[in-house]
Amino acid sequence: MPLGPVTTPTPTVTPTPTPSSNTEVLVDDDEIPLGPAATEALVPDDIVVVDDTIPLGNPPVDELPKTGESSPVPYYVASLGFALIGLLMRNRFSNKK
């Protein structure tokens, strides 16, 4: 949907010299074209919408695939050990005051 009025550029015909078979044509790659911008949107004539059926239910899988997650039990044991070490150090150094 256009946001404003659609303007069509007026065609201007400029005669271009036709090079002969022996003439070398140099093209400047840095030159910016000064012609009108294309305002027509490229819209396909037919839009095809595929109406796929949605599968109902779960796929027939005996076991869920492994996703790479490991067991959290080692982390729990390590953190419990650090907590016990912290309690023992607190008791040992607090009695010396």
PDB file of C-alpha atoms in Angstrom:
ATOM      1  CA  MET A   1       0.000   0.000   0.000  1.00  0.00           C
ATOM      2  CA  PRO A   2       1.641   3.270  -1.069  1.00  0.00           C
ATOM      3  CA  LEU A   3       2.040   5.991   1.534  1.00  0.00           C
ATOM      4  CA  GLY A   4       1.410   8.806  -0.887  1.00  0.00           C
ATOM      5  CA  PRO A   5       0.422   9.494  -4.451  1.00  0.00           C
ATOM      6  CA  VAL A   6       2.216   7.399  -7.011  1.00  0.00           C
ATOM      7  CA  THR A   7       4.146   9.449  -9.518  1.00  0.00           C
ATOM      8  CA  THR A   8       5.158   8.071 -12.836  1.00  0.00           C
ATOM      9  CA  PRO A   9       8.361   9.467 -14.299  1.00  0.00           C
ATOM     10  CA  THR A  10       8.141  11.126 -17.665  1.00  0.00           C
ATOM     11  CA  PRO A  11      10.319   9.275 -20.122  1.00  0.00           C
ATOM     12  CA  THR A  12      13.096  11.314 -21.648  1.00  0.00           C
ATOM     13  CA  VAL A  13      14.763  10.063 -24.758  1.00  0.00           C
ATOM     14  CA  THR A  14      18.408  10.910 -25.113  1.00  0.00           C
ATOM     15  CA  PRO A  15      20.150   9.858 -28.266  1.00  0.00           C
ATOM     16  CA  THR A  16      23.113   7.639 -27.574  1.00  0.00           C
ATOM     17  CA  PRO A  17      25.817   7.153 -30.139  1.00  0.00           C
ATOM     18  CA  THR A  18      26.071   3.608 -31.379  1.00  0.00           C
ATOM     19  CA  PRO A  19      29.650   2.410 -31.148  1.00  0.00           C
ATOM     20  CA  SER A  20      31.122   0.781 -34.178  1.00  0.00           C
ATOM     21  CA  SER A  21      32.868  -2.563 -33.927  1.00  0.00           C
ATOM     22  CA  ASN A  22      36.300  -0.861 -33.699  1.00  0.00           C
ATOM     23  CA  THR A  23      35.349   1.739 -31.067  1.00  0.00           C
ATOM     24  CA  GLU A  24      36.306   1.220 -27.439  1.00  0.00           C
ATOM     25  CA  VAL A  25      33.666   2.268 -24.881  1.00  0.00           C
ATOM     26  CA  LEU A  26      34.881   3.276 -21.415  1.00  0.00           C
ATOM     27  CA  VAL A  27      32.439   2.950 -18.568  1.00  0.00           C
ATOM     28  CA  ASP A  28      33.031   4.958 -15.400  1.00  0.00           C
ATOM     29  CA  ASP A  29      32.122   2.751 -12.409  1.00  0.00           C
ATOM     30  CA  ASP A  30      32.043   5.687  -9.978  1.00  0.00           C
ATOM     31  CA  GLU A  31      29.404   7.636 -11.883  1.00  0.00           C
ATOM     32  CA  ILE A  32      25.996   7.835 -10.170  1.00  0.00           C
ATOM     33  CA  PRO A  33      23.067   7.363 -12.548  1.00  0.00           C
ATOM     34  CA  LEU A  34      20.897  10.469 -12.686  1.00  0.00           C
ATOM     35  CA  GLY A  35      17.789   8.857 -14.144  1.00  0.00           C
ATOM     36  CA  PRO A  36      14.431   8.576 -12.386  1.00  0.00           C
ATOM     37  CA  ALA A  37      14.061   5.956  -9.674  1.00  0.00           C
ATOM     38  CA  ALA A  38      11.881   2.930 -10.302  1.00  0.00           C
ATOM     39  CA  THR A  39       8.626   3.433  -8.407  1.00  0.00           C
ATOM     40  CA  GLU A  40       6.877   0.230  -9.392  1.00  0.00           C
ATOM     41  CA  ALA A  41       6.905  -2.452  -6.747  1.00  0.00           C
ATOM     42  CA  LEU A  42       7.706  -5.942  -7.922  1.00  0.00           C
ATOM     43  CA  VAL A  43       4.581  -7.890  -6.993  1.00  0.00           C
ATOM     44  CA  PRO A  44       4.092 -11.467  -8.154  1.00  0.00           C
ATOM     45  CA  ASP A  45       0.902 -12.116 -10.075  1.00  0.00           C
ATOM     46  CA  ASP A  46      -0.127 -15.199  -8.134  1.00  0.00           C
ATOM     47  CA  ILE A  47       0.612 -15.885  -4.497  1.00  0.00           C
ATOM     48  CA  VAL A  48       0.480 -19.560  -3.647  1.00  0.00           C
ATOM     49  CA  VAL A  49      -0.386 -20.444  -0.049  1.00  0.00           C
ATOM     50  CA  VAL A  50       0.253 -24.067   0.794  1.00  0.00           C
ATOM     51  CA  ASP A  51      -2.266 -25.338   3.325  1.00  0.00           C
ATOM     52  CA  ASP A  52      -0.299 -28.025   5.151  1.00  0.00           C
ATOM     53  CA  THR A  53      -2.044 -30.247   7.593  1.00  0.00           C
ATOM     54  CA  ILE A  54      -1.000 -29.928  11.232  1.00  0.00           C
ATOM     55  CA  PRO A  55      -0.066 -33.254  12.811  1.00  0.00           C
ATOM     56  CA  LEU A  56      -2.106 -34.062  15.888  1.00  0.00           C
ATOM     57  CA  GLY A  57      -0.501 -35.718  18.874  1.00  0.00           C
ATOM     58  CA  ASN A  58       3.087 -36.511  19.694  1.00  0.00           C
ATOM     59  CA  PRO A  59       5.531 -38.151  17.297  1.00  0.00           C
ATOM     60  CA  PRO A  60       6.184 -41.834  17.969  1.00  0.00           C
ATOM     61  CA  VAL A  61       9.342 -41.592  20.088  1.00  0.00           C
ATOM     62  CA  ASP A  62      10.348 -44.166  22.698  1.00  0.00           C
ATOM     63  CA  GLU A  63      12.847 -41.914  24.463  1.00  0.00           C
ATOM     64  CA  LEU A  64      13.519 -38.181  24.387  1.00  0.00           C
ATOM     65  CA  PRO A  65      16.782 -37.165  22.709  1.00  0.00           C
ATOM     66  CA  LYS A  66      19.755 -36.104  24.823  1.00  0.00           C
ATOM     67  CA  THR A  67      20.221 -32.354  24.820  1.00  0.00           C
ATOM     68  CA  GLY A  68      23.656 -32.247  26.481  1.00  0.00           C
ATOM     69  CA  GLU A  69      22.523 -31.228  29.953  1.00  0.00           C
ATOM     70  CA  SER A  70      24.379 -32.995  32.747  1.00  0.00           C
ATOM     71  CA  SER A  71      23.180 -33.908  36.219  1.00  0.00           C
ATOM     72  CA  PRO A  72      23.147 -31.071  38.808  1.00  0.00           C
ATOM     73  CA  VAL A  73      24.045 -33.459  41.695  1.00  0.00           C
ATOM     74  CA  PRO A  74      27.838 -32.740  41.588  1.00  0.00           C
ATOM     75  CA  TYR A  75      27.123 -29.016  41.929  1.00  0.00           C
ATOM     76  CA  TYR A  76      24.846 -29.626  44.927  1.00  0.00           C
ATOM     77  CA  VAL A  77      27.483 -31.797  46.635  1.00  0.00           C
ATOM     78  CA  ALA A  78      30.244 -29.243  45.979  1.00  0.00           C
ATOM     79  CA  SER A  79      28.197 -26.330  47.302  1.00  0.00           C
ATOM     80  CA  LEU A  80      27.220 -28.335  50.415  1.00  0.00           C
ATOM     81  CA  GLY A  81      30.924 -29.107  50.985  1.00  0.00           C
ATOM     82  CA  PHE A  82      31.855 -25.416  50.686  1.00  0.00           C
ATOM     83  CA  ALA A  83      29.093 -24.514  53.146  1.00  0.00           C
ATOM     84  CA  LEU A  84      30.392 -27.093  55.657  1.00  0.00           C
ATOM     85  CA  ILE A  85      33.974 -25.828  55.263  1.00  0.00           C
ATOM     86  CA  GLY A  86      32.733 -22.278  55.853  1.00  0.00           C
ATOM     87  CA  LEU A  87      30.887 -23.316  59.042  1.00  0.00           C
ATOM     88  CA  LEU A  88      33.945 -25.180  60.374  1.00  0.00           C
ATOM     89  CA  MET A  89      36.230 -22.223  59.668  1.00  0.00           C
ATOM     90  CA  ARG A  90      33.814 -19.819  61.353  1.00  0.00           C
ATOM     91  CA  ASN A  91      33.658 -21.984  64.483  1.00  0.00           C
ATOM     92  CA  ARG A  92      37.419 -22.459  64.618  1.00  0.00           C
ATOM     93  CA  PHE A  93      38.374 -18.783  64.150  1.00  0.00           C
ATOM     94  CA  SER A  94      35.523 -17.341  66.242  1.00  0.00           C
ATOM     95  CA  ASN A  95      36.590 -19.327  69.364  1.00  0.00           C
ATOM     96  CA  LYS A  96      40.111 -17.778  69.317  1.00  0.00           C
ATOM     97  CA  LYS A  97      38.901 -14.256  70.118  1.00  0.00           C
TER      98      LYS A  97
END
